[in-house]
mmCIF file of C-alpha atoms in Angstrom:
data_model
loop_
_atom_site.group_PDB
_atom_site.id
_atom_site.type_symbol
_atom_site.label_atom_id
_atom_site.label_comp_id
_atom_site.label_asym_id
_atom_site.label_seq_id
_atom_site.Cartn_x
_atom_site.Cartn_y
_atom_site.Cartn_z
ATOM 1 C CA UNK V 21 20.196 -8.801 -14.781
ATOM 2 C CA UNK V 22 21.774 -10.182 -11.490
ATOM 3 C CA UNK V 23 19.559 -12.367 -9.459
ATOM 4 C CA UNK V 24 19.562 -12.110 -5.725
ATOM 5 C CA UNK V 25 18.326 -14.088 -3.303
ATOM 6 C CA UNK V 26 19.802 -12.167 0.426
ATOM 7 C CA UNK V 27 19.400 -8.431 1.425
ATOM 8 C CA UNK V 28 23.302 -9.145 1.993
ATOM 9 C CA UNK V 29 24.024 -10.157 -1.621
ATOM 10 C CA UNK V 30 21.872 -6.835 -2.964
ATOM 11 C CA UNK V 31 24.065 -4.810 -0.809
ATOM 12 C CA UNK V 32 27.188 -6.317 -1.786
ATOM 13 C CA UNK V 33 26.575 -6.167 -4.897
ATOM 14 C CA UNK V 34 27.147 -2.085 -5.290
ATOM 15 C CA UNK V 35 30.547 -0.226 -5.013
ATOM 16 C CA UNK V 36 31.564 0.567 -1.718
ATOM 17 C CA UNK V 37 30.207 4.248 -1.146
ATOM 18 C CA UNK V 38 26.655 2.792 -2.223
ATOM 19 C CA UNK V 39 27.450 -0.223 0.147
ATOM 20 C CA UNK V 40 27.892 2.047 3.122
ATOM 21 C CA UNK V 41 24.404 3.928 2.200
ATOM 22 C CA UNK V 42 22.117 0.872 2.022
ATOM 23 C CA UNK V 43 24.159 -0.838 5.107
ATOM 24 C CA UNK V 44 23.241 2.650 6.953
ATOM 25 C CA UNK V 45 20.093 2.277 6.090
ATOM 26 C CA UNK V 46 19.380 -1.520 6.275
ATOM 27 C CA UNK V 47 20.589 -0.540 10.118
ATOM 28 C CA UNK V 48 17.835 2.339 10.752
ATOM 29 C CA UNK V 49 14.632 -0.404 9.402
ATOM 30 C CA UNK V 50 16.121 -3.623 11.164
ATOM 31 C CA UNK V 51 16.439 -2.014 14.460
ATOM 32 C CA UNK V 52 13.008 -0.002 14.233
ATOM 33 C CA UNK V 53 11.074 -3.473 13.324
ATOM 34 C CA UNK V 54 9.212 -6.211 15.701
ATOM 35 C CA UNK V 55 11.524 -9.994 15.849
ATOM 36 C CA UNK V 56 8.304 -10.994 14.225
ATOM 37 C CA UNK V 57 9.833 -9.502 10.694
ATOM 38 C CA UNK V 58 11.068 -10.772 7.599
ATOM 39 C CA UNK V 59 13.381 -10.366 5.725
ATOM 40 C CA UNK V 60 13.559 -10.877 1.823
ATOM 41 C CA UNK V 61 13.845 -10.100 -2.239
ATOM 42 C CA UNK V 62 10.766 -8.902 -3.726
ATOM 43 C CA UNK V 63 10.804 -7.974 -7.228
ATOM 44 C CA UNK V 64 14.806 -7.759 -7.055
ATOM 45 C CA UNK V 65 14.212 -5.078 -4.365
ATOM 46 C CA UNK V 66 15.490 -5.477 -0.366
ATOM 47 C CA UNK V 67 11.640 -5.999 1.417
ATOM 48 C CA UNK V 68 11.056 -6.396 4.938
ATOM 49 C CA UNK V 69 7.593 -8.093 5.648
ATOM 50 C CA UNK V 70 5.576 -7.668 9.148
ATOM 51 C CA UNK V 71 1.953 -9.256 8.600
ATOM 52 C CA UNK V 72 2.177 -7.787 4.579
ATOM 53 C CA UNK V 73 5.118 -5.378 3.110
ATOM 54 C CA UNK V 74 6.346 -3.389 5.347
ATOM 55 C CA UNK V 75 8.694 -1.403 3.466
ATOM 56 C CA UNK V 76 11.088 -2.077 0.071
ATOM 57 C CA UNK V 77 13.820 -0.067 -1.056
ATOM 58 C CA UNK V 78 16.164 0.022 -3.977
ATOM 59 C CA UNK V 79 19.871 2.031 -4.868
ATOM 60 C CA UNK V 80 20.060 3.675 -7.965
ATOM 61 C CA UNK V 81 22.308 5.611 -10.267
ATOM 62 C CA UNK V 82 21.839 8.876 -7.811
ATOM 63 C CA UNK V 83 19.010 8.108 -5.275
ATOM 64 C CA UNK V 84 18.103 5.530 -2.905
ATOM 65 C CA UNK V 85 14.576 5.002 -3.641
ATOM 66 C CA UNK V 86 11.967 4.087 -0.557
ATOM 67 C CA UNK V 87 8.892 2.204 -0.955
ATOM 68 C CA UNK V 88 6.766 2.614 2.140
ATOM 69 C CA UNK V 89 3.124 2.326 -0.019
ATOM 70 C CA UNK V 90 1.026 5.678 -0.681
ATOM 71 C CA UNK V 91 -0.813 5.851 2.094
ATOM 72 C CA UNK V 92 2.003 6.275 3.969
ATOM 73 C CA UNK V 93 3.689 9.001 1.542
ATOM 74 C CA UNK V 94 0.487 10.820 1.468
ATOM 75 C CA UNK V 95 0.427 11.032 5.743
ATOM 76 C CA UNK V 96 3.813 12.418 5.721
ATOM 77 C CA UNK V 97 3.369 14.498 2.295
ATOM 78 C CA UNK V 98 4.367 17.530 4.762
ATOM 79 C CA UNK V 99 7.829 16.323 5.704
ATOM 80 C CA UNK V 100 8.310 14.474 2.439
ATOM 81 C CA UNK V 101 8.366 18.432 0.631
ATOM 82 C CA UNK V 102 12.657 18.337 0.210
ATOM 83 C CA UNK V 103 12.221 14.912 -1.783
ATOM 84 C CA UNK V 104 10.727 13.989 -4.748
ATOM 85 C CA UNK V 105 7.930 11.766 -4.429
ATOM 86 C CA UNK V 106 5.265 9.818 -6.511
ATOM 87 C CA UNK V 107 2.284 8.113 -5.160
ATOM 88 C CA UNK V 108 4.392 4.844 -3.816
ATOM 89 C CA UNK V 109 8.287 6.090 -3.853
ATOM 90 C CA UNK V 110 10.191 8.650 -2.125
ATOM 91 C CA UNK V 111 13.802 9.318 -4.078
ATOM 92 C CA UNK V 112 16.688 10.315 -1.614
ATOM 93 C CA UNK V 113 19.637 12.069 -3.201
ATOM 94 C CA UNK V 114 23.009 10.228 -2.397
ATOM 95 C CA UNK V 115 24.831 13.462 -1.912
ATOM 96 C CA UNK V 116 22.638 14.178 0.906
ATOM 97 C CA UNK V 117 22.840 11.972 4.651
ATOM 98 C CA UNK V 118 20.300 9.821 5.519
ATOM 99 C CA UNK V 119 16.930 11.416 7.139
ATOM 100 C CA UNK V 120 17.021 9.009 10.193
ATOM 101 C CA UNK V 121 14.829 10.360 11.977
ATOM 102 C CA UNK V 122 12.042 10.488 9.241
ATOM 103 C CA UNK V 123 12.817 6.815 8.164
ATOM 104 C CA UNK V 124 11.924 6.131 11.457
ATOM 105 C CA UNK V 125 8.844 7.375 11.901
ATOM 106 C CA UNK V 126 7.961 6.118 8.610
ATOM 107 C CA UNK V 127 8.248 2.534 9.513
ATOM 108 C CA UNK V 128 7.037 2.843 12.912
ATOM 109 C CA UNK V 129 3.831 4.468 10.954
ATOM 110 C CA UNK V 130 3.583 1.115 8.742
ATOM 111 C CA UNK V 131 4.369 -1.259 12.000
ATOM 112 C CA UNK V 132 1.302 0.452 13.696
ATOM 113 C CA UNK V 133 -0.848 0.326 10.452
ATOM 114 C CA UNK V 134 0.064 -3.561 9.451
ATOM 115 C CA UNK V 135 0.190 -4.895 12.973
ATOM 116 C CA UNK V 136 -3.809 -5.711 13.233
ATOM 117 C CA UNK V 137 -3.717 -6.803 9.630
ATOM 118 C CA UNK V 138 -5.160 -10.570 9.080
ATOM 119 C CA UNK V 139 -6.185 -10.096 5.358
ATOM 120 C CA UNK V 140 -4.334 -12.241 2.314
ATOM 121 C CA UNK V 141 -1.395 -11.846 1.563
ATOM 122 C CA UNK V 142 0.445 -12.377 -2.383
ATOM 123 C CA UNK V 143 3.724 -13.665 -1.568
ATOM 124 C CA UNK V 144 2.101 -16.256 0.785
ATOM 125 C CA UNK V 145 0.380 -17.758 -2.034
ATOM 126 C CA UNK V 146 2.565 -17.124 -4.627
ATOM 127 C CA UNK V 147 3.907 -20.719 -5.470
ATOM 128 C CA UNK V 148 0.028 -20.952 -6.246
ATOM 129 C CA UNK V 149 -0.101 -18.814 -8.976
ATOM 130 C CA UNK V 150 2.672 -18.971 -11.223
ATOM 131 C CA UNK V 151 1.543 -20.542 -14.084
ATOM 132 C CA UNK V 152 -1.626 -17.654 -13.750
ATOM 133 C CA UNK V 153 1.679 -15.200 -13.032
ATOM 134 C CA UNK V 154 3.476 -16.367 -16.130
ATOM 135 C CA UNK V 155 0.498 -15.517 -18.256
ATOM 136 C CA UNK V 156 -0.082 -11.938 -17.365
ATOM 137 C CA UNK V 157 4.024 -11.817 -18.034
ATOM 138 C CA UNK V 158 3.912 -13.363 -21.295
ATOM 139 C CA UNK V 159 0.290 -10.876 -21.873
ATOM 140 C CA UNK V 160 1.147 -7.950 -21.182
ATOM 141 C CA UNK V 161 4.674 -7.751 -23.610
ATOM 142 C CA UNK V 162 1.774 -7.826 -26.394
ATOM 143 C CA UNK V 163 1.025 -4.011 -24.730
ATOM 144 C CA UNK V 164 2.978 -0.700 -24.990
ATOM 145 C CA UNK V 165 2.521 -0.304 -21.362
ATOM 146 C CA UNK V 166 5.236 0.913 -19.137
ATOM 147 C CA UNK V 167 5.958 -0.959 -16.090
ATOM 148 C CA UNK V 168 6.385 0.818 -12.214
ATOM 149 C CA UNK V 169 6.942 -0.540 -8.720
ATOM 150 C CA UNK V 170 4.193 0.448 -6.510
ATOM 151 C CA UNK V 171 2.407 -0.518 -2.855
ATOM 152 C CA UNK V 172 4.920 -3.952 -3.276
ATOM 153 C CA UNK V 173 4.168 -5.296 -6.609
ATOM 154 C CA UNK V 174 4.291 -4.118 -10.106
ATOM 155 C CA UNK V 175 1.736 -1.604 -11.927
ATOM 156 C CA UNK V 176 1.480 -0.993 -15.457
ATOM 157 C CA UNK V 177 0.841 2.141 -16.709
ATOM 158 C CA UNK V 178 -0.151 4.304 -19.603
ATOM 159 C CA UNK V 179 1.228 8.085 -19.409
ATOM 160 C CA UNK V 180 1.535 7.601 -16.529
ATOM 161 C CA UNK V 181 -1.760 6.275 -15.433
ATOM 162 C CA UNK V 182 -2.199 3.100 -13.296
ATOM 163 C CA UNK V 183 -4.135 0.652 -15.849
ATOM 164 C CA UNK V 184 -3.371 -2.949 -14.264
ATOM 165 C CA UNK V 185 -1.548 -5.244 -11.371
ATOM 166 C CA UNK V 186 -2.212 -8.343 -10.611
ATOM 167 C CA UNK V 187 -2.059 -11.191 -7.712
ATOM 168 C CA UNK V 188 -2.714 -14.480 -6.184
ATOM 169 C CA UNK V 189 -3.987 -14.495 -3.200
ATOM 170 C CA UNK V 190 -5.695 -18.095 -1.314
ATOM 171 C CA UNK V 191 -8.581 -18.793 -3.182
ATOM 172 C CA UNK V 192 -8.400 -16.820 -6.787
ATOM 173 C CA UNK V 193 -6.059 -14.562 -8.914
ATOM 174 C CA UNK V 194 -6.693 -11.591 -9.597
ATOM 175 C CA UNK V 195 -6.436 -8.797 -12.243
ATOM 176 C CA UNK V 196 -6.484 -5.283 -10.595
ATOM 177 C CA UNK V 197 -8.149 -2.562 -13.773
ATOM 178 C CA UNK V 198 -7.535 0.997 -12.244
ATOM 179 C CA UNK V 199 -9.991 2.770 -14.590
ATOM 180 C CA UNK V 200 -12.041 -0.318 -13.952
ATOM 181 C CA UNK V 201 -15.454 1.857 -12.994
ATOM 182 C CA UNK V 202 -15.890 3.228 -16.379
ATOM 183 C CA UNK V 203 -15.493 -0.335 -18.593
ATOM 184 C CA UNK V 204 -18.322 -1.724 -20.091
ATOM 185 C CA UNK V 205 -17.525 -5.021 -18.395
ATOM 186 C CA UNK V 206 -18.835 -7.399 -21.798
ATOM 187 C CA UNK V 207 -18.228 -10.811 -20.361
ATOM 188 C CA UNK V 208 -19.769 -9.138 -16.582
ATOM 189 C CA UNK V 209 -16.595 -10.192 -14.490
ATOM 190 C CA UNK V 210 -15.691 -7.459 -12.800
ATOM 191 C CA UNK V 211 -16.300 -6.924 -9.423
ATOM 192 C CA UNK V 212 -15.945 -4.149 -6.745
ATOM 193 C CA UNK V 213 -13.126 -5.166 -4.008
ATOM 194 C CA UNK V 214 -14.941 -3.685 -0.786
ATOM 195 C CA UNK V 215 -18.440 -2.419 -1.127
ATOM 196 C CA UNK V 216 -18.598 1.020 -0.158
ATOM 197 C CA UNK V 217 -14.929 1.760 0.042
ATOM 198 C CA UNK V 218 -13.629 0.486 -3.637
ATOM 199 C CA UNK V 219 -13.660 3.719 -6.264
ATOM 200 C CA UNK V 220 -12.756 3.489 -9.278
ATOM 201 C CA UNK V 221 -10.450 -0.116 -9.191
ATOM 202 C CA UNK V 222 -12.021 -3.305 -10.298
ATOM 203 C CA UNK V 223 -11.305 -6.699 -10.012
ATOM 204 C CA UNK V 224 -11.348 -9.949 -12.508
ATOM 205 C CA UNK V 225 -10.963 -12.982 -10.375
ATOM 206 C CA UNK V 226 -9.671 -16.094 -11.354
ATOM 207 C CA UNK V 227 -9.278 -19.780 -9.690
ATOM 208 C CA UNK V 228 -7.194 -21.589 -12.599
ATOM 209 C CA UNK V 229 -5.400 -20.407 -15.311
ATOM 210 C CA UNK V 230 -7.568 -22.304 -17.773
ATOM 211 C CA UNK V 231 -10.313 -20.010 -17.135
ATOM 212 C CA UNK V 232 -7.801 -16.895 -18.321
ATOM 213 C CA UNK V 233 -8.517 -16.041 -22.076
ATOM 214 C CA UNK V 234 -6.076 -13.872 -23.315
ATOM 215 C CA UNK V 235 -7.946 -12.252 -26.110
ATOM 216 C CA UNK V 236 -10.724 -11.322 -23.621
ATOM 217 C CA UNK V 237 -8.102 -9.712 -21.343
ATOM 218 C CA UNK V 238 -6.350 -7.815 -24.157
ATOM 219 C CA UNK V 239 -9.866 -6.449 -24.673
ATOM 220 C CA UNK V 240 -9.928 -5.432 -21.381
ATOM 221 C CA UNK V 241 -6.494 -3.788 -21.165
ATOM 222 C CA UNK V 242 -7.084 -2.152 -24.151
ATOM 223 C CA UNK V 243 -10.374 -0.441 -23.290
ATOM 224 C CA UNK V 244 -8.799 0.838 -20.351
ATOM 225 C CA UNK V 245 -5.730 2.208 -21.797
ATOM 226 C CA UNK V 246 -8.996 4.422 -24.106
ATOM 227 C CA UNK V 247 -10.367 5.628 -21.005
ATOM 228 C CA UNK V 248 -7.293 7.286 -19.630
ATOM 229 C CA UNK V 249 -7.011 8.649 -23.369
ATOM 230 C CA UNK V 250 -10.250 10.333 -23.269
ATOM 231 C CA UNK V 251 -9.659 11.695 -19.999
ATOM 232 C CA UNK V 252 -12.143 9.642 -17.295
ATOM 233 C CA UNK V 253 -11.512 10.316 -14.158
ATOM 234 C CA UNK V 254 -13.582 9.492 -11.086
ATOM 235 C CA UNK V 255 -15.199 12.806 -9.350
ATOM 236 C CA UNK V 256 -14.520 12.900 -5.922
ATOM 237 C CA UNK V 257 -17.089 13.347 -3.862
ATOM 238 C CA UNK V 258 -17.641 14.926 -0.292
ATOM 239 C CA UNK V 259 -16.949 13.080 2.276
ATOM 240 C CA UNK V 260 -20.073 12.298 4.608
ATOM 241 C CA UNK V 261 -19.748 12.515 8.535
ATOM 242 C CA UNK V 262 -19.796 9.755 9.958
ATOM 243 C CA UNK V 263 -20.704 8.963 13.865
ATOM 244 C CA UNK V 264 -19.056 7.058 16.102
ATOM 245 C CA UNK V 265 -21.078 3.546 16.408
ATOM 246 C CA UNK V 266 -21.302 0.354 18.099
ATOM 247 C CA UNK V 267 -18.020 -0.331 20.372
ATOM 248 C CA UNK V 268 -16.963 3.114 19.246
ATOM 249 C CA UNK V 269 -19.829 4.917 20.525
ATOM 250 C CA UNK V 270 -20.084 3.447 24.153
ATOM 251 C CA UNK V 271 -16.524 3.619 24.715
ATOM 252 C CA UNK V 272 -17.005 7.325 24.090
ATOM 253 C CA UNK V 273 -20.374 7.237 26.238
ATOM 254 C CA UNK V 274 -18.274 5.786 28.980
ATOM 255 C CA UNK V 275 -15.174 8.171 29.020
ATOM 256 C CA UNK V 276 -16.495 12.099 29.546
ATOM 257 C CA UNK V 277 -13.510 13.651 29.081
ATOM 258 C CA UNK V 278 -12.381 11.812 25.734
ATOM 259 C CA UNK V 279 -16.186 11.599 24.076
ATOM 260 C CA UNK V 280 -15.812 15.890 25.034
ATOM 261 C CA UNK V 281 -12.013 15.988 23.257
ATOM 262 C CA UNK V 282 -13.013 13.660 20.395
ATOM 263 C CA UNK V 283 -16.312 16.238 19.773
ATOM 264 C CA UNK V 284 -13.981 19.057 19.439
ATOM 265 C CA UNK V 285 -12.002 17.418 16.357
ATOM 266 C CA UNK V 286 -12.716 18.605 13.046
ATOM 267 C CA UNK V 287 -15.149 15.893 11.136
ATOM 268 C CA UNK V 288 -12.154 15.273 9.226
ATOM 269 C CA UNK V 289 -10.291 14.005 11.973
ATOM 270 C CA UNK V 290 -13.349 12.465 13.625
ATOM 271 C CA UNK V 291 -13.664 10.495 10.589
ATOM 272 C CA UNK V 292 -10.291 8.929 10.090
ATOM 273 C CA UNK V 293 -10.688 7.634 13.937
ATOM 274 C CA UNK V 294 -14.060 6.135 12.660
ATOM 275 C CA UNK V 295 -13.006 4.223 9.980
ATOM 276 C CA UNK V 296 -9.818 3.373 12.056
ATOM 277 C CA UNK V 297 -12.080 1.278 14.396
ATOM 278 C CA UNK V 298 -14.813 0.032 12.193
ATOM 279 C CA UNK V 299 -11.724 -1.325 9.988
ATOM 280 C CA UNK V 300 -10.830 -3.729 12.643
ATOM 281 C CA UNK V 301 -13.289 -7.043 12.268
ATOM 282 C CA UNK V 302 -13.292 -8.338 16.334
ATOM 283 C CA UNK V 303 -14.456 -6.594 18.791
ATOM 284 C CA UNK V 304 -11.172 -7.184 20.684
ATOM 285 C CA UNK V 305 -8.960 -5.402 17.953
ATOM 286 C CA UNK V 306 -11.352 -2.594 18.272
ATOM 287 C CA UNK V 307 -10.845 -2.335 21.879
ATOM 288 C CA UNK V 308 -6.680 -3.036 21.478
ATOM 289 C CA UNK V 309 -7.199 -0.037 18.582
ATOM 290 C CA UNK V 310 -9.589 2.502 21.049
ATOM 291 C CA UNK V 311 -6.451 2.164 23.680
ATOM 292 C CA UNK V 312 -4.060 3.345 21.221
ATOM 293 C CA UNK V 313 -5.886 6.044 19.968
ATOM 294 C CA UNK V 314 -6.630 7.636 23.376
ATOM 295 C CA UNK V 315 -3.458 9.691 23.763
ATOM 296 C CA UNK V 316 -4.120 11.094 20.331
ATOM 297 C CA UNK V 317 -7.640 12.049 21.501
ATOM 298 C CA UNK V 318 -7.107 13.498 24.455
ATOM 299 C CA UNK V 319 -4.024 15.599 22.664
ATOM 300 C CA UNK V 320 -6.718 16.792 20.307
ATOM 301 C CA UNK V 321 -4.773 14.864 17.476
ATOM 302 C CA UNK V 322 -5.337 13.454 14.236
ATOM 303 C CA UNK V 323 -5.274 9.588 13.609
ATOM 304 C CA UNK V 324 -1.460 9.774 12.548
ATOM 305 C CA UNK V 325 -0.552 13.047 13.765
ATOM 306 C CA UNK V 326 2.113 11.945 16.641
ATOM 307 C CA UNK V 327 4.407 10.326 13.438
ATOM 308 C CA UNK V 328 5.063 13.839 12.129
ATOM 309 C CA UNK V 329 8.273 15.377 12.511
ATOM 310 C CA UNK V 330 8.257 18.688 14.475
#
């Protein structure tokens, strides 16, 4: 397997008709981006970083495969129809020209969604963790599970089923269990990432790689692997409406004609403004995020409705 440590070397690495694909597209992402952008190999994949992964993508026998994450895929699920998709990947034929205009969008979608972000980040701490990293390598070739790419890191799964990721991020490493909700938890380890927002994923947290005990992890692995056996799957349930609050709510109080347009959305689209703002932590990202969101308002938009292609 051929190492690479350049975009330029990945690209030059493929026969010329390939070269002229990726170069096309390297073109469309670098001049979409902020200066503030990386670039780099993650995984053996081309990755351009802006405050997290922005976007990865990767040439193959007869697509070009795009990794923008799965929220992203899911808010463009509309004009994603003429590809094929999975929850993290979008394949594009190579017999078929670039969607420019799309690609675009896509990554001005991911600019505007990672711009604000301030949380940790793997690859910053990754020179941290690789003795904890090396571990869960060496682990999990004891396990039939099959390995995907997904939201910038890989996933292991079991027909097709996420069961565990991992990463290092300042202070711990951590084991990601997808089917984590219905474990028994024996050694009480897991924990919940967000309160209130974290489903079914749970999380065993480490801060040295003494403290990682493979038989106890194997345990683990394999009790999930059972669950998406027998079937468990986390109910969804309805969504509750929320109401504007805080900085929200007397920005709204102060602005007639908005608080009127934003009362006319459906709670769906009430709610995805909501969680927008109460997302940010400072009350000055707030503000920075009610200014953007005004044009969508007072267009009677969704959140991420002016990205769509008409």
């Amino acid at each position: 397997m051929s190492v690479f440590s350049t975009i330029t070397a990945y690209i030059a690495s493929f026969e010329p008709e390939k070269q002229k694909i990726l170069k096309e597209l390297y073109t469309i992402i670098k001049n979409q981006v902020p200066k503030e952008t990386t670039e780099t190999i993650s995984y053996q994949m081309p990755t351009f970083r802006y405050n997290g992964n922005l976007i990865h993508f990767a040439m193959y026998k007869n697509h070009l495969g795009l990794y923008p994450g799965a929220e992203t895929i899911e808010s463009f699920k509309e004009d994603l129809k003429t590809f094929k998709t999975s929850k993290g990947a979008i394949q594009i034929p190579l017999d078929q020209p670039l969607p420019k205009n799309l690609i675009e969008k896509i990554v001005s979608f991911n600019i505007e969604k990672l711009q604000d972000k301030t949380g940790p980040n793997w690859h910053i701490h990754r020179d941290k963790w690789m003795n904890a990293d090396s571990f869960m390598q060496q682990l999990i070739e004891k396990t039939n599970l099959q390995k995907t790419f997904k939201w910038g890191t890989n996933v292991y799964t079991h027909k097709n089923k996420n069961v565990i990721a991992w990463g290092g991020f300042k202070n711990f490493f951590s084991l990601w269990f997808y089917n984590g909700v219905f474990l028994k938890d024996s050694y009480k380890v897991l924990v919940a990432a967000s309160q209130g927002k974290t489903k079914a994923l749970r999380q065993w947290r480490f801060t040295d790689v003494n403290e990682m005990d493979e038989f106890k992890i194997l345990e683990y692995i394999t009790e999930s692997i059972k669950t998406i056996d027998e079937g468990l799957v986390l109910k969804s349930t309805k969504a509750v409406d929320k109401k504007p609050e805080g900085v929200f709510k007397i920005w709204l109080d102060e602005n007639d004609e908005i608080k009127q347009r934003f009362e006319q959305l459906t709670p769906g689209r009430q709610r995805e403004y909501i969680t927008y703002i109460e997302e940010a932590k400072q009350d000055k990202t707030k503000y920075s995020r009610l200014e953007k969101i005004k044009p969508s308002i007072l267009n009677n938009q969704g959140l991420n409705e002016k990205y769509k292609t008409k």
